[in-house]
XYZ file of C-alpha atoms in Angstrom:
705
model
C 4.512 8.704 125.202
C 2.687 11.292 123.591
C 3.385 14.920 123.706
C 1.132 17.656 123.327
C 1.653 19.751 120.203
C 0.528 23.131 120.866
C 2.361 24.975 118.045
C 0.828 27.193 115.214
C -0.316 24.930 112.621
C 1.998 24.938 110.007
C 2.357 22.723 106.334
C 3.430 19.916 108.713
C 0.207 20.234 110.683
C -1.903 19.655 107.258
C -0.068 17.302 105.927
C -0.305 14.720 109.404
C -3.731 15.913 109.431
C -3.803 14.709 105.802
C -2.448 11.557 106.715
C -4.401 10.485 109.937
C -7.263 11.009 108.088
C -7.114 9.166 105.369
C -4.859 7.240 106.641
C -6.558 5.034 109.890
C -4.365 6.739 112.182
C -6.174 9.704 114.280
C -5.837 10.167 117.757
C -8.857 12.660 118.135
C -12.016 12.711 120.437
C -14.843 12.477 117.550
C -12.538 12.062 114.770
C -15.261 11.347 112.150
C -16.798 15.068 112.922
C -16.017 17.864 111.363
C -14.084 20.519 112.990
C -12.201 24.327 112.793
C -8.596 24.543 113.468
C -7.082 26.883 115.879
C -4.169 28.717 115.918
C -3.487 26.806 119.213
C -3.265 23.920 116.940
C -6.104 22.662 119.089
C -9.871 21.763 117.141
C -13.176 22.491 118.100
C -15.526 19.602 117.561
C -18.880 19.261 117.882
C -18.679 21.800 120.309
C -15.735 20.629 122.704
C -12.057 21.913 122.610
C -9.537 18.783 121.597
C -5.850 19.293 120.559
C -4.031 16.585 118.242
C -1.744 14.113 120.307
C 1.484 13.293 117.841
C 4.642 11.990 118.630
C 8.036 12.852 117.545
C 8.351 9.486 115.657
C 5.053 10.082 113.825
C 6.329 13.950 112.966
C 9.244 12.266 111.035
C 7.223 10.213 108.833
C 5.123 12.650 108.293
C 7.764 14.791 106.926
C 9.589 11.812 105.860
C 6.155 10.939 103.673
C 5.467 14.173 102.123
C 9.298 14.411 101.059
C 9.409 10.913 98.851
C 5.976 11.860 97.427
C 7.009 11.112 93.735
C 5.153 13.829 92.338
C 6.195 17.763 92.764
C 4.770 19.332 95.603
C 4.761 22.418 97.493
C 2.652 25.269 98.952
C 2.712 28.858 98.375
C 1.495 31.537 100.968
C 0.970 35.468 101.001
C 0.227 38.082 98.653
C 3.420 37.179 97.006
C 3.214 33.271 96.800
C 6.481 32.785 99.202
C 7.177 28.508 98.861
C 7.012 27.277 103.055
C 7.273 23.964 101.478
C 8.376 22.119 98.825
C 9.724 18.503 98.817
C 12.701 16.802 96.499
C 10.624 15.883 93.494
C 9.742 19.474 93.852
C 13.337 20.968 94.090
C 14.478 18.879 91.349
C 12.387 19.552 89.071
C 13.307 23.560 89.117
C 16.704 22.528 90.239
C 17.097 24.780 93.484
C 17.313 23.094 96.898
C 16.966 26.636 98.499
C 13.623 27.115 97.234
C 11.735 27.177 100.498
C 11.582 30.644 101.432
C 11.129 32.538 97.780
C 8.556 33.556 96.128
C 6.997 31.607 93.474
C 7.190 33.501 90.516
C 11.317 34.348 91.702
C 11.928 30.532 92.530
C 10.439 29.293 89.541
C 11.143 31.155 86.333
C 10.515 28.269 84.172
C 6.936 27.996 85.723
C 5.933 30.782 85.480
C 5.434 31.297 81.736
C 1.752 29.987 80.396
C -0.476 31.839 83.435
C 0.039 29.491 86.161
C 1.545 31.980 88.445
C -1.892 34.286 87.435
C -4.475 30.604 88.160
C -2.271 30.168 91.416
C -3.052 33.023 92.791
C -6.506 33.366 91.358
C -7.218 30.194 93.791
C -5.417 32.003 96.911
C -7.432 34.493 96.392
C -10.681 32.482 97.206
C -10.977 30.653 93.647
C -11.881 26.696 94.255
C -9.230 23.156 93.642
C -8.034 23.322 89.923
C -7.545 20.701 87.855
C -5.819 20.099 84.708
C -4.245 16.973 82.587
C -1.249 17.371 80.344
C -0.145 21.120 80.959
C 2.593 22.164 78.975
C 5.129 23.979 80.546
C 9.215 24.651 80.301
C 11.030 23.710 83.374
C 14.971 24.457 84.326
C 15.532 20.985 84.420
C 13.699 18.901 81.767
C 14.517 15.719 83.938
C 11.514 14.033 81.977
C 11.778 16.334 78.994
C 13.469 15.567 75.688
C 11.896 18.560 73.246
C 12.819 21.405 75.783
C 9.083 21.089 76.871
C 7.508 18.996 79.876
C 4.170 17.884 80.208
C 2.836 17.762 84.076
C -0.717 17.000 85.375
C -1.807 20.185 87.884
C -3.626 20.216 90.905
C -4.349 23.051 92.731
C -5.761 22.689 96.462
C -6.801 25.917 98.295
C -5.867 25.877 102.556
C -8.066 27.648 104.942
C -7.198 28.799 107.982
C -9.844 28.684 111.124
C -11.626 31.241 109.897
C -12.719 29.144 106.691
C -10.400 31.810 104.723
C -8.052 30.581 102.208
C -4.280 31.029 103.467
C -1.925 29.275 100.775
C -1.933 26.704 97.707
C -0.759 23.276 97.456
C 1.115 23.003 93.934
C 0.730 19.354 92.452
C 3.040 18.999 89.624
C 3.077 15.179 88.653
C 5.295 14.972 85.432
C 3.513 12.529 82.527
C 5.781 13.394 79.762
C 6.984 10.190 78.857
C 3.682 9.083 79.293
C 2.226 11.472 77.038
C 5.098 10.085 74.638
C 4.609 6.427 74.910
C 0.537 7.211 74.127
C 1.625 9.099 71.220
C 3.474 6.629 70.043
C 0.566 3.952 70.216
C -1.816 6.681 68.760
C 0.320 7.396 65.906
C 1.241 3.756 65.376
C -2.633 2.791 65.529
C -3.140 5.239 62.790
C 0.055 3.747 60.980
C -1.871 0.457 60.665
C -5.227 2.423 59.937
C -3.952 4.175 57.351
C -1.993 1.475 55.637
C -4.925 -0.908 56.139
C -7.365 1.753 54.582
C -4.199 2.067 51.469
C -4.042 -1.778 51.188
C -7.510 -1.973 50.836
C -7.942 0.891 48.399
C -5.320 -0.251 45.932
C -6.874 -3.770 46.055
C -10.392 -2.240 45.301
C -9.121 -0.026 42.425
C -7.230 -3.247 40.891
C -10.547 -5.201 41.268
C -12.413 -1.822 39.316
C -10.221 -2.295 36.517
C -10.263 -5.455 36.182
C -13.925 -6.274 36.074
C -15.738 -4.326 33.337
C -16.543 0.000 33.787
C -19.630 -0.923 31.381
C -21.776 -3.333 29.165
C -22.259 -2.857 25.551
C -25.581 -1.562 24.852
C -27.246 -4.056 22.441
C -30.403 -4.150 19.594
C -31.873 -7.807 21.019
C -30.459 -7.879 24.437
C -31.105 -5.873 27.777
C -27.638 -6.723 30.192
C -27.399 -5.243 33.899
C -25.129 -6.366 35.988
C -24.991 -5.368 40.295
C -21.698 -5.739 42.207
C -21.569 -4.937 45.938
C -17.854 -5.218 47.875
C -17.337 -6.686 50.771
C -17.109 -4.663 53.694
C -15.035 -6.315 55.914
C -11.789 -7.954 55.398
C -9.409 -6.744 52.702
C -12.965 -5.829 50.870
C -11.465 -6.598 47.210
C -11.829 -10.339 46.725
C -12.634 -12.460 43.160
C -15.860 -12.475 42.491
C -16.409 -10.922 38.553
C -18.902 -10.720 35.707
C -18.117 -10.221 32.127
C -20.170 -9.520 29.240
C -18.903 -9.615 25.231
C -20.275 -9.582 22.419
C -18.817 -12.094 19.908
C -17.934 -11.990 16.220
C -21.273 -13.626 15.498
C -23.471 -11.559 17.215
C -23.855 -13.886 19.838
C -22.961 -12.619 24.023
C -20.843 -14.111 26.159
C -21.942 -14.072 29.959
C -20.180 -15.283 32.978
C -19.598 -14.649 36.901
C -17.232 -16.116 39.046
C -15.547 -15.993 42.200
C -11.662 -16.602 43.153
C -10.825 -18.229 46.108
C -9.669 -15.350 48.892
C -9.747 -11.776 49.398
C -7.110 -8.657 48.413
C -4.393 -8.121 45.404
C -3.516 -11.538 44.940
C -7.545 -12.812 44.226
C -8.014 -10.072 42.167
C -5.245 -10.451 40.390
C -6.420 -13.832 39.321
C -9.827 -12.752 38.951
C -7.919 -11.094 36.019
C -6.006 -13.595 34.759
C -9.213 -16.108 34.692
C -11.618 -13.610 32.516
C -8.814 -12.573 30.230
C -8.225 -16.502 29.242
C -11.981 -16.605 29.212
C -12.760 -13.749 26.902
C -9.695 -14.580 24.609
C -10.935 -18.126 23.714
C -14.352 -16.883 23.320
C -13.490 -14.036 20.974
C -11.532 -16.025 18.984
C -13.435 -19.307 18.560
C -16.801 -18.934 19.677
C -16.405 -22.172 22.215
C -17.691 -22.085 25.211
C -16.119 -25.677 25.852
C -13.171 -24.763 24.877
C -12.803 -21.882 26.533
C -13.897 -23.769 29.920
C -10.934 -26.366 29.396
C -7.938 -23.813 28.956
C -9.006 -22.212 32.314
C -8.971 -25.373 33.611
C -5.712 -25.853 32.715
C -4.773 -22.951 33.859
C -6.469 -23.197 37.034
C -4.281 -26.752 37.571
C -1.469 -25.213 37.575
C -1.929 -21.753 39.198
C -2.618 -21.893 43.090
C -4.530 -18.946 43.544
C -7.279 -19.767 40.767
C -7.861 -23.898 41.741
C -11.489 -23.594 43.353
C -12.626 -21.681 41.877
C -16.406 -22.084 40.589
C -17.627 -20.579 37.777
C -20.710 -20.166 35.698
C -20.704 -19.267 31.746
C -23.060 -18.823 28.754
C -23.437 -17.738 25.445
C -26.498 -16.645 24.469
C -27.558 -16.155 20.849
C -30.401 -13.043 20.739
C -31.780 -14.360 16.930
C -32.734 -17.881 17.796
C -32.835 -17.582 21.619
C -30.141 -19.930 22.206
C -28.507 -20.319 25.714
C -25.633 -22.386 26.143
C -24.068 -22.937 29.466
C -21.520 -24.465 31.650
C -21.342 -24.412 35.497
C -17.960 -25.257 37.480
C -19.183 -25.855 41.523
C -21.331 -22.465 41.196
C -24.896 -22.081 41.300
C -27.273 -22.371 37.940
C -28.515 -19.755 36.399
C -31.938 -18.305 37.489
C -34.380 -17.869 34.427
C -37.410 -15.493 34.567
C -39.714 -16.007 31.682
C -41.581 -13.180 30.060
C -44.855 -15.116 31.587
C -43.749 -14.262 35.423
C -42.652 -18.113 36.188
C -39.286 -18.690 37.097
C -37.250 -21.580 37.289
C -33.474 -22.260 37.505
C -31.776 -24.453 35.096
C -30.413 -27.670 35.699
C -26.400 -27.858 37.021
C -23.963 -29.103 34.064
C -21.635 -31.232 36.756
C -18.768 -29.535 36.674
C -16.386 -29.230 39.905
C -14.531 -25.913 40.748
C -11.626 -24.929 38.110
C -8.308 -27.409 38.669
C -10.014 -29.783 41.132
C -11.957 -32.248 38.144
C -12.514 -33.171 34.673
C -13.962 -29.857 32.768
C -17.666 -30.604 32.311
C -19.882 -30.029 28.995
C -21.891 -27.472 28.065
C -25.820 -28.179 28.518
C -28.580 -25.613 26.081
C -31.713 -24.245 26.300
C -33.918 -22.023 24.556
C -35.273 -18.091 25.839
C -38.442 -16.781 24.377
C -38.279 -13.454 23.677
C -38.834 -11.172 27.164
C -37.360 -13.638 28.813
C -34.669 -13.018 31.499
C -31.265 -15.271 32.608
C -29.539 -14.509 35.818
C -26.219 -15.466 36.683
C -24.984 -14.888 40.266
C -22.179 -15.072 42.512
C -22.575 -17.178 46.305
C -22.813 -13.656 48.176
C -26.256 -12.809 46.904
C -28.045 -16.244 47.790
C -25.187 -17.575 50.838
C -26.528 -15.765 55.012
C -26.053 -17.172 58.260
C -28.690 -18.633 59.526
C -29.817 -20.404 55.873
C -29.867 -22.624 53.932
C -28.629 -21.973 49.793
C -32.527 -23.567 49.491
C -33.499 -20.008 51.380
C -31.092 -18.385 49.559
C -32.103 -19.380 46.132
C -35.742 -18.611 46.872
C -35.422 -15.517 47.979
C -33.437 -14.655 45.364
C -35.821 -16.293 42.694
C -38.536 -14.132 44.999
C -36.565 -10.571 44.958
C -35.893 -11.098 40.481
C -39.714 -12.078 40.195
C -40.970 -9.366 41.748
C -37.926 -6.711 40.325
C -39.181 -7.754 36.947
C -43.251 -7.148 37.517
C -42.524 -3.951 38.659
C -40.148 -2.785 36.381
C -41.701 0.367 35.088
C -40.561 4.271 35.492
C -39.348 5.615 38.413
C -37.352 8.519 39.588
C -34.654 9.327 37.455
C -35.877 7.796 34.259
C -36.773 4.258 32.251
C -35.513 1.844 34.679
C -35.511 -1.782 32.903
C -36.573 -4.807 34.473
C -32.550 -6.564 34.146
C -31.607 -2.882 36.147
C -34.683 -3.567 38.419
C -33.265 -7.110 39.057
C -30.004 -6.336 39.126
C -30.587 -3.005 41.447
C -32.854 -4.914 44.065
C -31.074 -8.043 44.280
C -27.961 -6.353 45.504
C -29.787 -4.592 47.763
C -31.883 -6.408 49.256
C -29.752 -10.015 49.857
C -26.195 -9.126 50.205
C -25.815 -9.299 53.423
C -24.349 -6.397 55.152
C -21.434 -6.501 57.064
C -19.660 -9.572 55.443
C -16.348 -10.536 54.136
C -17.836 -12.007 50.634
C -18.504 -9.949 47.802
C -22.061 -9.876 45.859
C -22.325 -10.127 42.207
C -25.650 -10.436 39.630
C -25.745 -10.522 35.883
C -28.759 -10.353 33.952
C -29.709 -10.642 30.422
C -32.932 -10.032 28.686
C -33.783 -11.587 25.283
C -35.498 -8.532 23.412
C -37.844 -8.489 19.762
C -36.066 -7.984 16.706
C -34.484 -4.475 16.783
C -37.064 -2.685 14.306
C -34.710 -0.597 11.635
C -33.336 1.849 13.242
C -34.686 6.126 13.278
C -35.341 7.515 10.268
C -37.044 11.349 9.400
C -36.881 14.058 7.436
C -38.021 17.550 7.540
C -37.065 21.133 6.491
C -33.946 22.519 7.970
C -35.424 25.390 9.953
C -34.651 26.399 13.235
C -38.762 25.524 13.912
C -37.468 22.058 13.338
C -34.181 21.147 15.725
C -36.493 20.411 18.353
C -38.736 17.772 16.982
C -35.558 15.823 15.646
C -33.671 16.433 18.907
C -36.597 14.681 20.586
C -37.031 11.835 17.931
C -33.681 10.785 18.739
C -33.547 10.752 21.705
C -37.124 8.393 22.251
C -35.130 6.535 19.895
C -32.072 6.371 22.043
C -33.869 5.794 25.290
C -35.697 2.704 24.005
C -32.310 0.924 23.768
C -31.365 1.709 26.773
C -28.620 3.963 26.387
C -26.743 5.518 29.338
C -27.908 9.331 30.890
C -24.071 10.637 29.555
C -24.547 9.023 26.045
C -27.671 10.690 25.880
C -26.650 13.891 26.352
C -23.533 13.894 24.214
C -25.337 12.338 21.538
C -27.814 15.280 22.277
C -25.036 17.548 21.603
C -23.811 15.835 18.364
C -26.870 15.723 16.747
C -27.383 19.772 17.424
C -24.319 20.534 16.116
C -24.778 18.557 13.003
C -28.211 19.837 12.564
C -27.003 23.823 13.091
C -23.864 23.038 10.235
C -27.092 22.026 8.048
C -28.844 25.302 8.868
C -25.883 27.096 8.413
C -23.925 26.062 5.579
C -26.030 23.812 3.189
C -28.979 26.553 1.670
C -28.443 29.756 1.023
C -29.502 32.964 2.413
C -33.523 32.593 2.226
C -33.762 29.660 0.854
C -34.486 26.389 2.721
C -34.118 22.547 2.294
C -34.829 19.150 3.574
C -32.733 17.576 6.467
C -32.602 13.914 7.567
C -31.788 12.035 10.484
C -30.739 8.567 10.522
C -29.833 6.390 13.585
C -29.488 2.053 13.701
C -27.820 -0.122 16.349
C -25.639 -2.908 14.688
C -25.357 -6.533 16.686
C -22.428 -5.104 18.454
C -23.399 -2.132 19.621
C -21.895 0.084 17.319
C -24.720 3.185 16.824
C -24.473 4.680 13.491
C -25.709 8.332 12.788
C -26.151 10.249 9.490
C -27.284 14.011 8.730
C -27.319 15.037 5.196
C -28.784 17.267 3.720
C -29.298 18.463 -0.180
C -27.848 21.169 -0.644
C -24.227 22.547 -1.757
C -22.042 23.157 0.986
C -20.076 26.694 2.124
C -16.993 26.757 3.556
C -17.319 29.333 6.666
C -16.070 32.438 5.818
C -11.811 32.193 7.108
C -12.468 36.083 9.036
C -15.066 33.726 11.365
C -11.994 33.262 13.823
C -14.750 32.187 15.913
C -16.947 29.120 13.907
C -16.249 26.154 12.857
C -16.631 24.520 16.014
C -19.631 22.730 15.655
C -17.951 19.280 13.457
C -14.934 19.899 16.068
C -17.445 19.000 19.017
C -19.508 16.256 17.259
C -16.431 14.698 16.609
C -15.006 15.010 19.999
C -18.199 12.837 20.985
C -17.734 9.859 18.950
C -15.759 7.389 17.856
C -15.458 8.448 14.571
C -16.667 10.531 11.934
C -16.922 11.010 8.160
C -18.095 13.890 5.886
C -18.910 13.066 2.437
C -19.967 15.406 -0.041
C -22.225 15.355 -3.309
C -20.657 16.094 -6.787
C -21.277 19.313 -8.673
C -24.421 17.913 -10.188
C -26.290 15.748 -6.985
C -24.938 18.232 -4.339
C -25.613 17.272 -0.940
C -23.393 16.231 2.067
C -23.800 13.934 4.805
C -22.064 13.550 7.947
C -21.584 9.882 9.657
C -21.183 9.781 13.413
C -20.161 6.271 15.177
C -19.835 5.569 18.662
C -20.158 1.907 20.705
C -22.766 2.398 23.002
C -21.924 1.367 26.942
C -24.001 1.349 30.232
C -22.391 1.699 33.681
C -22.442 -1.483 36.025
C -23.161 -1.041 39.589
C -19.679 -2.050 40.863
C -19.350 0.154 43.978
C -19.747 -0.762 47.881
C -22.792 1.070 47.880
C -25.974 -0.629 45.725
C -27.973 3.130 45.869
C -28.972 4.461 41.955
C -28.361 7.735 41.943
C -30.597 9.498 39.452
C -30.038 12.002 37.081
C -30.509 15.571 36.981
C -33.866 15.959 35.014
C -32.770 18.475 31.933
C -34.853 21.522 31.298
C -35.762 21.889 27.474
C -36.006 25.959 27.891
C -33.539 28.180 28.745
C -33.849 30.521 32.515
C -32.198 33.245 32.533
C -31.629 35.794 35.622
C -29.899 38.845 35.807
C -28.705 40.207 39.222
C -27.607 44.183 39.779
C -24.310 45.092 40.790
C -21.001 45.382 39.331
C -20.055 43.340 37.769
C -23.304 42.540 36.870
C -24.392 38.574 37.108
C -26.227 36.102 34.525
C -27.388 33.086 36.092
C -28.243 30.275 32.726
C -30.330 27.701 33.540
C -31.290 25.474 30.538
C -29.742 24.973 27.479
C -28.060 26.838 25.011
C -28.242 26.086 21.173
C -29.536 27.461 18.050
C -33.357 27.241 19.716
C -32.326 29.795 22.217
C -29.345 31.662 21.102
C -31.306 34.785 20.255
C -32.344 35.223 24.148
C -28.816 34.428 25.285
C -27.278 36.954 23.225
C -29.618 39.767 23.635
C -29.446 38.985 27.907
C -25.506 38.969 27.582
C -25.297 41.606 25.752
C -27.882 43.775 27.523
C -26.226 43.051 31.158
C -22.673 43.853 29.887
C -23.942 47.210 27.806
C -22.095 45.911 24.968
C -19.164 45.111 26.535
C -18.356 48.584 28.754
C -18.690 46.555 31.636
C -17.352 43.024 32.917
C -19.648 40.524 33.104
C -20.029 37.370 35.543
C -21.978 34.258 33.572
C -22.855 31.042 35.640
C -23.113 28.191 33.618
C -23.835 25.562 36.164
C -26.812 24.568 35.780
C -26.703 24.431 32.389
C -27.576 20.850 30.639
C -26.210 21.893 27.057
C -24.155 24.117 25.564
C -23.802 23.651 21.669
C -21.706 25.493 19.541
C -23.878 28.490 18.848
C -23.826 29.556 22.244
C -19.478 28.807 22.234
C -19.817 30.962 19.086
C -21.448 33.854 21.711
C -18.928 33.378 24.601
C -16.509 33.657 22.591
C -17.972 36.948 20.806
C -18.917 38.263 24.279
C -15.071 37.406 25.214
C -13.490 39.280 22.832
C -15.914 42.635 23.119
C -15.046 43.024 26.867
C -11.348 42.729 25.793
C -11.922 45.415 23.787
C -13.187 47.451 26.705
C -10.276 46.326 29.542
C -12.287 43.685 30.770
C -12.522 40.171 30.538
C -15.318 37.350 30.726
C -15.602 35.443 34.217
C -17.673 32.131 33.675
C -18.955 29.714 36.411
C -19.266 26.049 35.945
C -18.814 22.871 38.093
C -16.743 19.920 37.247
C -17.819 16.720 35.371
C -20.917 18.373 34.000
C -21.029 18.314 29.540
C -21.121 22.510 30.250
C -17.427 21.858 31.614
C -16.499 19.698 28.840
C -17.130 21.595 26.107
C -16.167 24.483 27.676
C -12.500 22.781 28.411
C -12.298 21.488 24.275
C -12.835 25.191 23.198
C -10.378 26.848 25.653
C -13.047 28.420 26.929
C -11.535 29.677 30.892
C -14.294 28.682 33.845
C -14.072 28.757 37.488
C -15.862 26.849 40.188
C -18.395 29.629 42.362
C -16.298 28.994 45.231
C -12.935 29.888 43.945
C -12.030 33.505 44.340
C -12.623 35.190 40.430
C -9.148 37.103 41.050
C -8.631 40.697 40.145
C -11.375 42.769 38.164
C -13.651 39.579 38.223
C -10.932 38.109 35.700
C -11.256 34.209 34.618
C -7.755 32.271 34.506
C -5.285 33.066 31.925
């Protein structure tokens, strides 16, 4: 039989109210209506006074349920935040069985740190509920902490009296230290797995790029280009490969293949296969013999078995193209007249699965282009191989027809075919690499370049422009053009300074040609009598040194006492970079400046920003500006060379001289440059210290020692 309780509402009353409201055991009139509590234990519901009816058993159940809660729960009241109720979990948390009746700050000193007391007091003074996840807190017993700190989910709920004023705060702390540790372990394990995957992927990519040719030879009668897009999924690096090798008789061996699989094993097998083919071809020049060796190797090597291959040898002089296909798509030929045709396959099966095929021969006319490619360029879900080959034909024809000067410089037909084929046809998000190699037969070389003028400063620009235009016509890379331009300047400057006595003029001739193996020969000659630099010229004599550092080989031949004259010969193999990347974009080179811009900023130290080219034709303006800015060495000086496209030995000489002049007055020269530029290369070569723009210049604007 129930009893009527008219006691003051204690925390237990609140707890019973919550149990009944959310547990379905309400025994009050109009229980779904809102009401206000009164001090006599009654409620006003819809304007009527009612009382709560409970049994002793219900009181015991409520008390037991509160005490058995897994979360640590306590209630504080009053200005001193005195604890009026605390369950077993809370008492165990703070390690005190007699916590009820004690002020929160005194009873729970381990929970005071971190602003918890202030947070509870703010809720008591009228703030709203507070919920925090994973609050870090020191605990006395620390039952779920292994490192001295415990982590809790915190809930603070204000309790309100009959006048809706806050009378206390319910504090709930749920330990989540172990859950947090488990989650962190899972995150660490996932991050470790991801790191290992990325590392494995990077190793495979690095191995693949190391085994593939980084560049293709620049040849007088064949224009070559290659494109390679790495698969975006799986272990990324696959077994696709390409190669172009000049044989001893001037013919060019071309190859594209696909080794089954991905990752390090496929990349390693690809490297071995390329090495065997290249070795046999360079020794014998025999295509049948090279493929036979590859067939035998694949038969006894599991990783190479079922590899496909298309390999060809092109004679630039006569146009004969001998080729073999081993289970690989056939070559595509784009004619000089815009027509196209796929060559017949030679009947071979993948390596290691049958008999090596015999070679077939066709003839390419001048202007014809042969394209070798991997199946990653023509295979795509939802379309047949015939559809893929037709798409390649359309893209290649359009690219060859539209090849013209583009942003960043001249783009040849093979370059554009490879760029657009990979960009438009390689399916994004696939597990297969895409490879394309293009070779276009050109007219016979025109005999090279030659010009002879009087050796004056005014003649330097015309000689540079002539050599540069000739190199661009060969398809030399921007880097090679920059290097050879600088080497040409140094050799011409050497003639101006050493060939003829002061006040006398004489001729200087520049000649260049390209051998059939891609070796450039550059000669600069004069008819004077070479004069060695003065021993006292400690900052001179670096021009020939810089020129030699930019080529593979250099020789200097002086005429005898009767004939006079000096000839400097440079040799360098020309290469163009292949597009081996996970992106097919071609980043245009920064356009060069042919003039010299100098901007001086005031203040201390003064700063000179330089843009353009510093050589013998602009050196006077450069020298005068530096002298004026530092007042002849009386003030420290900052020189920004970041936008300099060419720093010749004449500029180096001025910088070295300026460094010595500033040192005499207790100052040092602060040079700014950028990594990976021709200017940075020259500065490092001659021992001039420099820094990046964002780096601290150090004490008194001094550069690194």
